[in-house]
Coordinates of C-alpha atoms and ligand atoms in Angstrom, one line a residue:
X754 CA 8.6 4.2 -24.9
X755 CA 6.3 4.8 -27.2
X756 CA 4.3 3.3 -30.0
X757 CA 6.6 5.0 -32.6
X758 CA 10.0 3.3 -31.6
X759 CA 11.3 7.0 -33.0
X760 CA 9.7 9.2 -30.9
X761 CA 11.2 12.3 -28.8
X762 CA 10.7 12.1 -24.9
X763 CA 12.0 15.7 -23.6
X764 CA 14.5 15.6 -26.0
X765 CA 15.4 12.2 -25.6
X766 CA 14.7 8.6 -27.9
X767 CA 13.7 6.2 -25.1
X768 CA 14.3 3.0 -27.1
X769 CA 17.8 4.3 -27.9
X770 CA 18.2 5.1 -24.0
X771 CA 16.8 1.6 -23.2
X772 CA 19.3 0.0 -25.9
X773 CA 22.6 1.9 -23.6
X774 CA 21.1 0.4 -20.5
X775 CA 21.7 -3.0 -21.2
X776 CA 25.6 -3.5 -21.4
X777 CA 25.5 -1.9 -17.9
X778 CA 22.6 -3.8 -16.7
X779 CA 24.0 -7.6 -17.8
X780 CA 27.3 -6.5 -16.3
X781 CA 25.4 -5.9 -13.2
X782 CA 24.1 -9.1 -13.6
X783 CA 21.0 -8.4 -11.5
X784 CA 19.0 -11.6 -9.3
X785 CA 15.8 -9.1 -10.4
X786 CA 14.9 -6.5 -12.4
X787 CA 12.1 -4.2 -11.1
X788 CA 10.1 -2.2 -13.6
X789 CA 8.9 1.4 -11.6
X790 CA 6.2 2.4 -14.2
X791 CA 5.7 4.7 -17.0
X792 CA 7.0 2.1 -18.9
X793 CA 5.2 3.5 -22.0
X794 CA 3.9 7.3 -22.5
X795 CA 1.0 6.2 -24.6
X796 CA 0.0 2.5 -23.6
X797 CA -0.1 1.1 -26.9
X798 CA 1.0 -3.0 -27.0
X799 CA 3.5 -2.2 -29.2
X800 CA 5.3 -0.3 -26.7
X801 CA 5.1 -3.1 -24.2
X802 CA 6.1 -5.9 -26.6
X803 CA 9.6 -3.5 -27.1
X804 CA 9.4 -3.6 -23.4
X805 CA 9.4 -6.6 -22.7
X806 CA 12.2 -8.0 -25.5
X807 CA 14.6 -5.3 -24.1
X808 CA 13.8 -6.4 -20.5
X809 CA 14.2 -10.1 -21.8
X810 CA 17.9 -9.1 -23.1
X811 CA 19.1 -8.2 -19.4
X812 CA 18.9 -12.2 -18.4
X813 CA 16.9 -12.3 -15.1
X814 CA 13.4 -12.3 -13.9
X815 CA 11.0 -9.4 -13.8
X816 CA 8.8 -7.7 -11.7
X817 CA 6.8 -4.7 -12.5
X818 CA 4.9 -1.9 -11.4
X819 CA 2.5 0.4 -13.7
X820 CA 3.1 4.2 -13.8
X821 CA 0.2 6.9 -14.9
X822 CA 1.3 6.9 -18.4
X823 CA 0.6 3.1 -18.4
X824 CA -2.7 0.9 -18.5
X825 CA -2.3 -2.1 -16.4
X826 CA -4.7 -4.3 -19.0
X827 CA -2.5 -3.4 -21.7
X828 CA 0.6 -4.6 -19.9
X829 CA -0.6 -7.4 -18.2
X830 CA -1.1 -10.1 -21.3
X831 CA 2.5 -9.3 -22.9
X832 CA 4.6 -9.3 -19.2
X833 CA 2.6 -12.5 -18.2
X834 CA 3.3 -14.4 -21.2
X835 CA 6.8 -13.4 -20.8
X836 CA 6.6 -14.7 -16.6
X837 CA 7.0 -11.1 -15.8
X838 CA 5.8 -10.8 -11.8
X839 CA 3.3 -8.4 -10.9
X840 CA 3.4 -9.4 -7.3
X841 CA 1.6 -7.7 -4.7
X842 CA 4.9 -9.9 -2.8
X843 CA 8.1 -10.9 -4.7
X844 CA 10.5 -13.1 -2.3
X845 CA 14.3 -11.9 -2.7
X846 CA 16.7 -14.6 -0.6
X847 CA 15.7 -13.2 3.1
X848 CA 13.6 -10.3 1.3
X849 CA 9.6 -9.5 1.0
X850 CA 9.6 -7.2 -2.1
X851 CA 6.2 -5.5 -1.7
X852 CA 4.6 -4.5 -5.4
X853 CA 2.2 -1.7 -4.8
X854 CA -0.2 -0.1 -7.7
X855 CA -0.9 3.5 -6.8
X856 CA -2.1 4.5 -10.1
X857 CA -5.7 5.3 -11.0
X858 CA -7.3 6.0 -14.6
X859 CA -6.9 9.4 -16.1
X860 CA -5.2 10.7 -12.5
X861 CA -1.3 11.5 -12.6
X862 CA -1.2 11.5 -8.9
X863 CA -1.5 9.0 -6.8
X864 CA -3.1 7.0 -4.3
X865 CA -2.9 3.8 -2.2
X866 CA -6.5 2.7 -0.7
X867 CA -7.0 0.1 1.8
X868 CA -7.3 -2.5 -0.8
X869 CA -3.6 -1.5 -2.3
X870 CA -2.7 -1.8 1.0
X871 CA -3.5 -5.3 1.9
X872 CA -0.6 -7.0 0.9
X873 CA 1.6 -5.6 3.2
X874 CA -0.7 -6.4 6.2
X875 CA 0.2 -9.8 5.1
X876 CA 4.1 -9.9 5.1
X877 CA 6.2 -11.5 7.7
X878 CA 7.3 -9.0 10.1
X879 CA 10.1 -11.2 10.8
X880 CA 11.7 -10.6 7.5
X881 CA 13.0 -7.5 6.3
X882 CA 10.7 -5.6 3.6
X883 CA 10.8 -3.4 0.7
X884 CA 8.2 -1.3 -1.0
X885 CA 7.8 -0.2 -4.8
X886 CA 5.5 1.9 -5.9
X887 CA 5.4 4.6 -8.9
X888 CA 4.4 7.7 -6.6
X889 CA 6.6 9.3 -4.2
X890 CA 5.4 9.1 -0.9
X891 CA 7.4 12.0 0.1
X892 CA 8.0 15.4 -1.6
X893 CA 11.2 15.1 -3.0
X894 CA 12.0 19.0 -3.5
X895 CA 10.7 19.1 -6.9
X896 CA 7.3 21.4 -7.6
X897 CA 6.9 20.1 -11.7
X898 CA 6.4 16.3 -9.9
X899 CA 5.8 17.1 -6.5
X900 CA 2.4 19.0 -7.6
X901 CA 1.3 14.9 -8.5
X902 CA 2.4 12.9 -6.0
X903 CA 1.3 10.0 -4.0
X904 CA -2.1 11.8 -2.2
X905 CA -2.9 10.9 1.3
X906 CA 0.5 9.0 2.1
X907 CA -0.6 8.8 5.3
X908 CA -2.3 5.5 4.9
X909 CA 1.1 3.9 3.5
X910 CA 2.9 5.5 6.5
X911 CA 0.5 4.2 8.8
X912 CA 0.9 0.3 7.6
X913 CA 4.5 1.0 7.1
X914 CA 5.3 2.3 11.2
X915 CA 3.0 -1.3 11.8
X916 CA 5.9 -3.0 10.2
X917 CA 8.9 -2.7 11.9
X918 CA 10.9 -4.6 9.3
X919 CA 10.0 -2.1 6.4
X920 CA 13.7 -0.7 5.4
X921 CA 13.1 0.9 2.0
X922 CA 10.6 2.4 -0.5
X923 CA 11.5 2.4 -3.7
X924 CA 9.1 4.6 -6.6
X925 CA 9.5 6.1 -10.5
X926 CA 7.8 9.0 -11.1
X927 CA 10.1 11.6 -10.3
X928 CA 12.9 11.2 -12.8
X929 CA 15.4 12.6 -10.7
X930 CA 18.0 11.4 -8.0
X931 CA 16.3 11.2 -4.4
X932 CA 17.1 9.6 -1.3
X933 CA 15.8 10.6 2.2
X934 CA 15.4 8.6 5.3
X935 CA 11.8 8.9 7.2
X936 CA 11.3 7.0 10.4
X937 CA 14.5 4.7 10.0
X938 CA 12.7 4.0 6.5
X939 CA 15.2 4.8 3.5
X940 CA 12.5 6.3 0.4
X941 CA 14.7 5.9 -2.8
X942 CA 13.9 7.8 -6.2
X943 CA 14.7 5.0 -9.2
X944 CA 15.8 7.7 -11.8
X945 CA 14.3 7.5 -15.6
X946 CA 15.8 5.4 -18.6
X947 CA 14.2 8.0 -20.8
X948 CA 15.0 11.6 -19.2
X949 CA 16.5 12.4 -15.8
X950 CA 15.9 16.2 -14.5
X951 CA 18.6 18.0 -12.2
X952 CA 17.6 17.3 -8.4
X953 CA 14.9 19.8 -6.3
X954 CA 14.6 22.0 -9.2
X955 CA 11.0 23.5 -9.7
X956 CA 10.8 22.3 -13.3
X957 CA 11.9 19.9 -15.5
X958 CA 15.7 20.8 -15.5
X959 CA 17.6 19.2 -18.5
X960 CA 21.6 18.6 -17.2
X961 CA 21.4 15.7 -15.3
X962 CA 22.8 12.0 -16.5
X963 CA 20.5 9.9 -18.8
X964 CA 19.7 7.5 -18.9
X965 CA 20.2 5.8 -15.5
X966 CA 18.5 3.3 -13.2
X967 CA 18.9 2.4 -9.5
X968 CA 20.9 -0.8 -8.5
X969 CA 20.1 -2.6 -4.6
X970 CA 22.3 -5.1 -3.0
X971 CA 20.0 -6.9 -0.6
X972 CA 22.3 -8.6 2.8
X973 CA 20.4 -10.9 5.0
X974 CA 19.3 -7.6 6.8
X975 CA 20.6 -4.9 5.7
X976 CA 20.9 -3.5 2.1
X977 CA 23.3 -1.2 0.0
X978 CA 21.7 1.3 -3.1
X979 CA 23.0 3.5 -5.4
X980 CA 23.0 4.6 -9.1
X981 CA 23.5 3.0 -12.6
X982 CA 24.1 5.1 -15.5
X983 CA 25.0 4.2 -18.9
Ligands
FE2_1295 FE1 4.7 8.8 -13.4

Protein backbone atom coordinates (compact mmCIF):
# COMPACT_ATOMS: atom_id res chain seq x y z
CA UNK A 1 0.00 0.00 0.00
CA UNK A 2 0.64 3.21 -0.14
CA UNK A 3 -0.13 6.51 1.40
CA UNK A 4 -2.54 7.40 -1.48
CA UNK A 5 -5.09 4.46 -1.05
CA UNK A 6 -5.30 5.10 -5.16
CA UNK A 7 -2.05 4.45 -6.10
CA UNK A 8 -0.61 2.13 -9.10
CA UNK A 9 1.87 -0.71 -8.00
CA UNK A 10 3.14 -2.27 -11.44
CA UNK A 11 -0.08 -1.79 -12.82
CA UNK A 12 -1.91 -2.89 -9.94
CA UNK A 13 -4.22 -0.89 -6.91
CA UNK A 14 -2.88 -2.69 -3.72
CA UNK A 15 -5.82 -1.69 -1.45
CA UNK A 16 -8.17 -3.00 -4.15
CA UNK A 17 -5.98 -6.36 -4.23
CA UNK A 18 -5.93 -6.36 -0.38
CA UNK A 19 -9.93 -5.82 -0.40
CA UNK A 20 -10.24 -9.52 -2.85
CA UNK A 21 -7.97 -11.21 -0.35
CA UNK A 22 -10.18 -11.22 2.40
CA UNK A 23 -13.36 -13.33 1.39
CA UNK A 24 -10.71 -16.04 0.62
CA UNK A 25 -8.67 -15.38 3.66
CA UNK A 26 -11.91 -15.64 6.35
CA UNK A 27 -12.90 -18.69 4.42
CA UNK A 28 -9.64 -20.06 5.22
CA UNK A 29 -10.16 -19.15 8.53
CA UNK A 30 -6.58 -18.96 9.42
CA UNK A 31 -5.20 -19.80 13.49
CA UNK A 32 -2.44 -16.83 12.25
CA UNK A 33 -1.84 -14.53 9.75
CA UNK A 34 1.82 -13.76 9.02
CA UNK A 35 2.67 -10.47 7.43
CA UNK A 36 6.17 -11.09 5.05
CA UNK A 37 7.03 -7.33 4.57
CA UNK A 38 6.71 -4.61 2.13
CA UNK A 39 3.65 -4.07 3.67
CA UNK A 40 3.81 -0.35 2.48
CA UNK A 41 6.04 1.08 -0.60
CA UNK A 42 6.47 4.39 1.07
CA UNK A 43 6.25 3.93 4.95
CA UNK A 44 3.85 6.56 5.63
CA UNK A 45 1.41 5.67 8.92
CA UNK A 46 -1.40 6.00 6.82
CA UNK A 47 -0.42 3.04 4.91
CA UNK A 48 -0.05 1.01 8.05
CA UNK A 49 -3.28 2.12 9.70
CA UNK A 50 -5.11 0.62 6.19
CA UNK A 51 -2.95 -2.22 7.03
CA UNK A 52 -3.69 -2.99 9.90
CA UNK A 53 -7.95 -2.47 9.59
CA UNK A 54 -7.74 -4.88 6.58
CA UNK A 55 -5.59 -7.38 8.57
CA UNK A 56 -8.12 -6.79 11.45
CA UNK A 57 -11.14 -7.87 8.99
CA UNK A 58 -9.48 -11.51 8.42
CA UNK A 59 -10.43 -12.43 12.33
CA UNK A 60 -7.19 -13.86 13.77
CA UNK A 61 -3.98 -12.81 15.33
CA UNK A 62 -1.04 -11.25 13.56
CA UNK A 63 2.41 -11.52 13.26
CA UNK A 64 4.62 -9.52 11.15
CA UNK A 65 7.71 -9.07 9.53
CA UNK A 66 9.15 -5.68 7.83
CA UNK A 67 10.24 -5.70 4.22
CA UNK A 68 12.82 -2.91 2.62
CA UNK A 69 10.10 -0.73 1.47
CA UNK A 70 8.97 -0.63 5.22
CA UNK A 71 10.34 1.29 8.37
CA UNK A 72 10.01 -0.83 11.38
CA UNK A 73 9.39 2.47 13.79
CA UNK A 74 6.70 3.48 11.59
CA UNK A 75 4.97 0.06 11.95
CA UNK A 76 5.63 -0.75 15.23
CA UNK A 77 3.10 1.86 17.30
CA UNK A 78 -0.05 1.08 14.90
CA UNK A 79 0.54 -3.20 14.80
CA UNK A 80 1.25 -3.03 18.67
CA UNK A 81 -1.77 -1.10 19.53
CA UNK A 82 -3.59 -3.49 17.40
CA UNK A 83 -1.69 -6.82 19.53
CA UNK A 84 -0.01 -7.48 16.18
CA UNK A 85 3.20 -9.90 17.17
CA UNK A 86 6.49 -8.99 16.10
CA UNK A 87 8.09 -12.02 17.69
CA UNK A 88 11.50 -12.94 17.28
CA UNK A 89 9.34 -16.57 18.51
CA UNK A 90 5.51 -17.01 17.85
CA UNK A 91 4.19 -20.47 19.41
CA UNK A 92 1.80 -22.32 16.81
CA UNK A 93 0.12 -25.61 18.72
CA UNK A 94 3.49 -27.93 18.54
CA UNK A 95 5.18 -24.99 16.36
CA UNK A 96 8.22 -22.41 17.12
CA UNK A 97 7.43 -19.68 14.37
CA UNK A 98 10.79 -17.95 14.19
CA UNK A 99 10.27 -13.92 13.17
CA UNK A 100 13.44 -12.79 11.63
CA UNK A 101 14.24 -8.95 10.46
CA UNK A 102 16.74 -8.94 7.69
CA UNK A 103 16.16 -5.57 6.51
CA UNK A 104 18.55 -2.64 6.98
CA UNK A 105 17.99 1.24 6.25
CA UNK A 106 18.19 2.43 2.70
CA UNK A 107 19.59 -1.32 1.64
CA UNK A 108 17.10 -3.54 -0.58
CA UNK A 109 19.10 -6.60 0.13
CA UNK A 110 19.37 -8.27 2.89
CA UNK A 111 21.19 -9.45 5.77
CA UNK A 112 20.88 -11.51 9.03
CA UNK A 113 23.89 -10.66 11.71
CA UNK A 114 24.52 -12.55 14.62
CA UNK A 115 22.24 -10.44 16.65
CA UNK A 116 19.16 -11.35 14.10
CA UNK A 117 20.27 -14.58 14.68
CA UNK A 118 19.89 -15.04 18.30
CA UNK A 119 16.50 -16.05 18.57
CA UNK A 120 16.82 -19.10 16.91
CA UNK A 121 19.78 -20.21 19.12
CA UNK A 122 17.15 -20.08 21.63
CA UNK A 123 14.33 -22.41 20.27
CA UNK A 124 13.58 -25.84 21.51
CA UNK A 125 15.22 -28.29 19.23
CA UNK A 126 12.67 -30.71 20.39
CA UNK A 127 9.93 -28.93 18.53
CA UNK A 128 9.58 -28.50 15.01
CA UNK A 129 10.46 -24.84 13.66
CA UNK A 130 9.72 -22.43 11.09
CA UNK A 131 11.53 -19.33 9.77
CA UNK A 132 10.11 -16.00 8.15
CA UNK A 133 12.00 -13.62 6.88
CA UNK A 134 11.46 -10.96 3.94
CA UNK A 135 14.72 -12.00 1.93
CA UNK A 136 15.22 -15.15 0.13
CA UNK A 137 17.90 -17.08 1.36
CA UNK A 138 18.17 -18.83 -1.79
CA UNK A 139 18.27 -17.63 -5.46
CA UNK A 140 15.07 -18.41 -6.65
CA UNK A 141 15.81 -18.20 -10.59
CA UNK A 142 14.79 -14.72 -10.87
CA UNK A 143 17.83 -11.99 -11.83
CA UNK A 144 15.28 -8.54 -11.25
CA UNK A 145 15.04 -9.98 -7.24
CA UNK A 146 17.70 -12.23 -7.14
CA UNK A 147 20.31 -9.20 -7.81
CA UNK A 148 18.93 -8.17 -3.88
CA UNK A 149 18.71 -10.90 -1.91
CA UNK A 150 19.47 -12.12 1.50
CA UNK A 151 23.61 -11.39 1.51
CA UNK A 152 25.84 -13.84 3.24
CA UNK A 153 22.99 -16.62 3.89
CA UNK A 154 25.55 -18.53 5.09
CA UNK A 155 25.20 -17.44 8.61
CA UNK A 156 21.21 -18.40 8.58
CA UNK A 157 22.26 -21.77 7.05
CA UNK A 158 24.81 -22.25 9.52
CA UNK A 159 22.25 -21.84 12.67
CA UNK A 160 19.66 -23.58 10.64
CA UNK A 161 21.93 -27.20 9.98
CA UNK A 162 22.44 -26.59 14.15
CA UNK A 163 18.72 -27.13 14.33
CA UNK A 164 17.64 -30.23 13.27
CA UNK A 165 13.95 -29.44 13.80
CA UNK A 166 14.02 -26.39 11.31
CA UNK A 167 11.37 -27.68 8.46
CA UNK A 168 10.53 -24.54 6.55
CA UNK A 169 11.59 -20.94 5.59
CA UNK A 170 9.14 -18.90 4.61
CA UNK A 171 10.13 -15.00 2.96
CA UNK A 172 8.29 -12.04 0.67
CA UNK A 173 10.34 -10.28 -1.44
CA UNK A 174 10.26 -12.11 -4.47
CA UNK A 175 6.64 -11.82 -5.59
CA UNK A 176 6.60 -14.89 -7.38
CA UNK A 177 5.78 -18.70 -6.80
CA UNK A 178 8.91 -20.53 -5.21
CA UNK A 179 9.41 -23.61 -3.52
CA UNK A 180 12.72 -25.61 -3.25
CA UNK A 181 14.01 -27.99 -0.67
CA UNK A 182 17.76 -27.38 0.83
CA UNK A 183 19.09 -29.78 3.24
CA UNK A 184 15.62 -31.50 4.07
CA UNK A 185 14.67 -27.72 4.78
CA UNK A 186 11.49 -26.65 2.55
CA UNK A 187 12.30 -22.48 1.54
CA UNK A 188 8.78 -21.24 0.51
CA UNK A 189 8.25 -17.89 -1.59
CA UNK A 190 4.83 -16.17 0.05
CA UNK A 191 3.64 -14.56 -3.30
CA UNK A 192 2.51 -10.64 -3.35
CA UNK A 193 -1.09 -9.19 -2.53
CA UNK A 194 -0.05 -6.38 -4.78
CA UNK A 195 1.71 -7.82 -8.06
CA UNK A 196 2.90 -11.44 -8.62
CA UNK A 197 5.61 -11.83 -11.56
CA UNK A 198 5.70 -15.13 -13.75
CA UNK A 199 8.32 -17.69 -12.00
CA UNK A 200 12.47 -17.60 -12.93
CA UNK A 201 11.90 -15.01 -15.34
CA UNK A 202 14.83 -12.33 -15.46
CA UNK A 203 12.46 -9.34 -15.01
CA UNK A 204 9.48 -8.41 -13.69
CA UNK A 205 7.08 -10.61 -15.87
CA UNK A 206 3.38 -9.43 -15.77
CA UNK A 207 1.02 -12.93 -16.45
CA UNK A 208 1.01 -14.45 -13.35
CA UNK A 209 -2.23 -14.62 -10.77
CA UNK A 210 -2.72 -11.57 -8.46
CA UNK A 211 -3.16 -11.15 -5.98
CA UNK A 212 -2.31 -14.37 -3.96
CA UNK A 213 -0.84 -15.36 -0.57
CA UNK A 214 0.59 -18.63 0.82
CA UNK A 215 -1.61 -20.75 3.17
CA UNK A 216 0.38 -23.59 5.80
CA UNK A 217 -1.30 -26.33 7.64
CA UNK A 218 0.95 -27.10 10.54
CA UNK A 219 0.45 -31.27 11.94
CA UNK A 220 2.17 -32.07 15.14
CA UNK A 221 5.36 -32.61 12.87
CA UNK A 222 4.91 -32.30 9.74
CA UNK A 223 3.26 -29.46 7.64
CA UNK A 224 1.26 -29.13 4.24
CA UNK A 225 1.70 -25.48 2.03
CA UNK A 226 0.42 -24.22 -0.89
CA UNK A 227 -1.24 -21.17 -2.62
CA UNK A 228 -4.28 -18.78 -2.06
CA UNK A 229 -5.39 -16.67 -4.72
CA UNK A 230 -8.39 -14.52 -4.93
FE1 LIG B 1 11.21 -6.60 -0.50
Amino acid sequence: MARDPAASYRGWNADANFDRMIEPARRWAPDLLVLTGDLSEDASIESYCRIRDWACRIECPVAWIPGNHDERGAMLPVFEEAGFSSGPVVEAGSWQLALLDSTWPDDPGGELDEARLKPLAELDGGRPVGIFVHHQPIPVGAAWIDKVGMRSAGRLWARVRELPSARFIAFGHVHQRFRQQVDGVECLACPSTAANSLPGTPRFSAGETTPMARWFVLGEDNFRSGYLAA
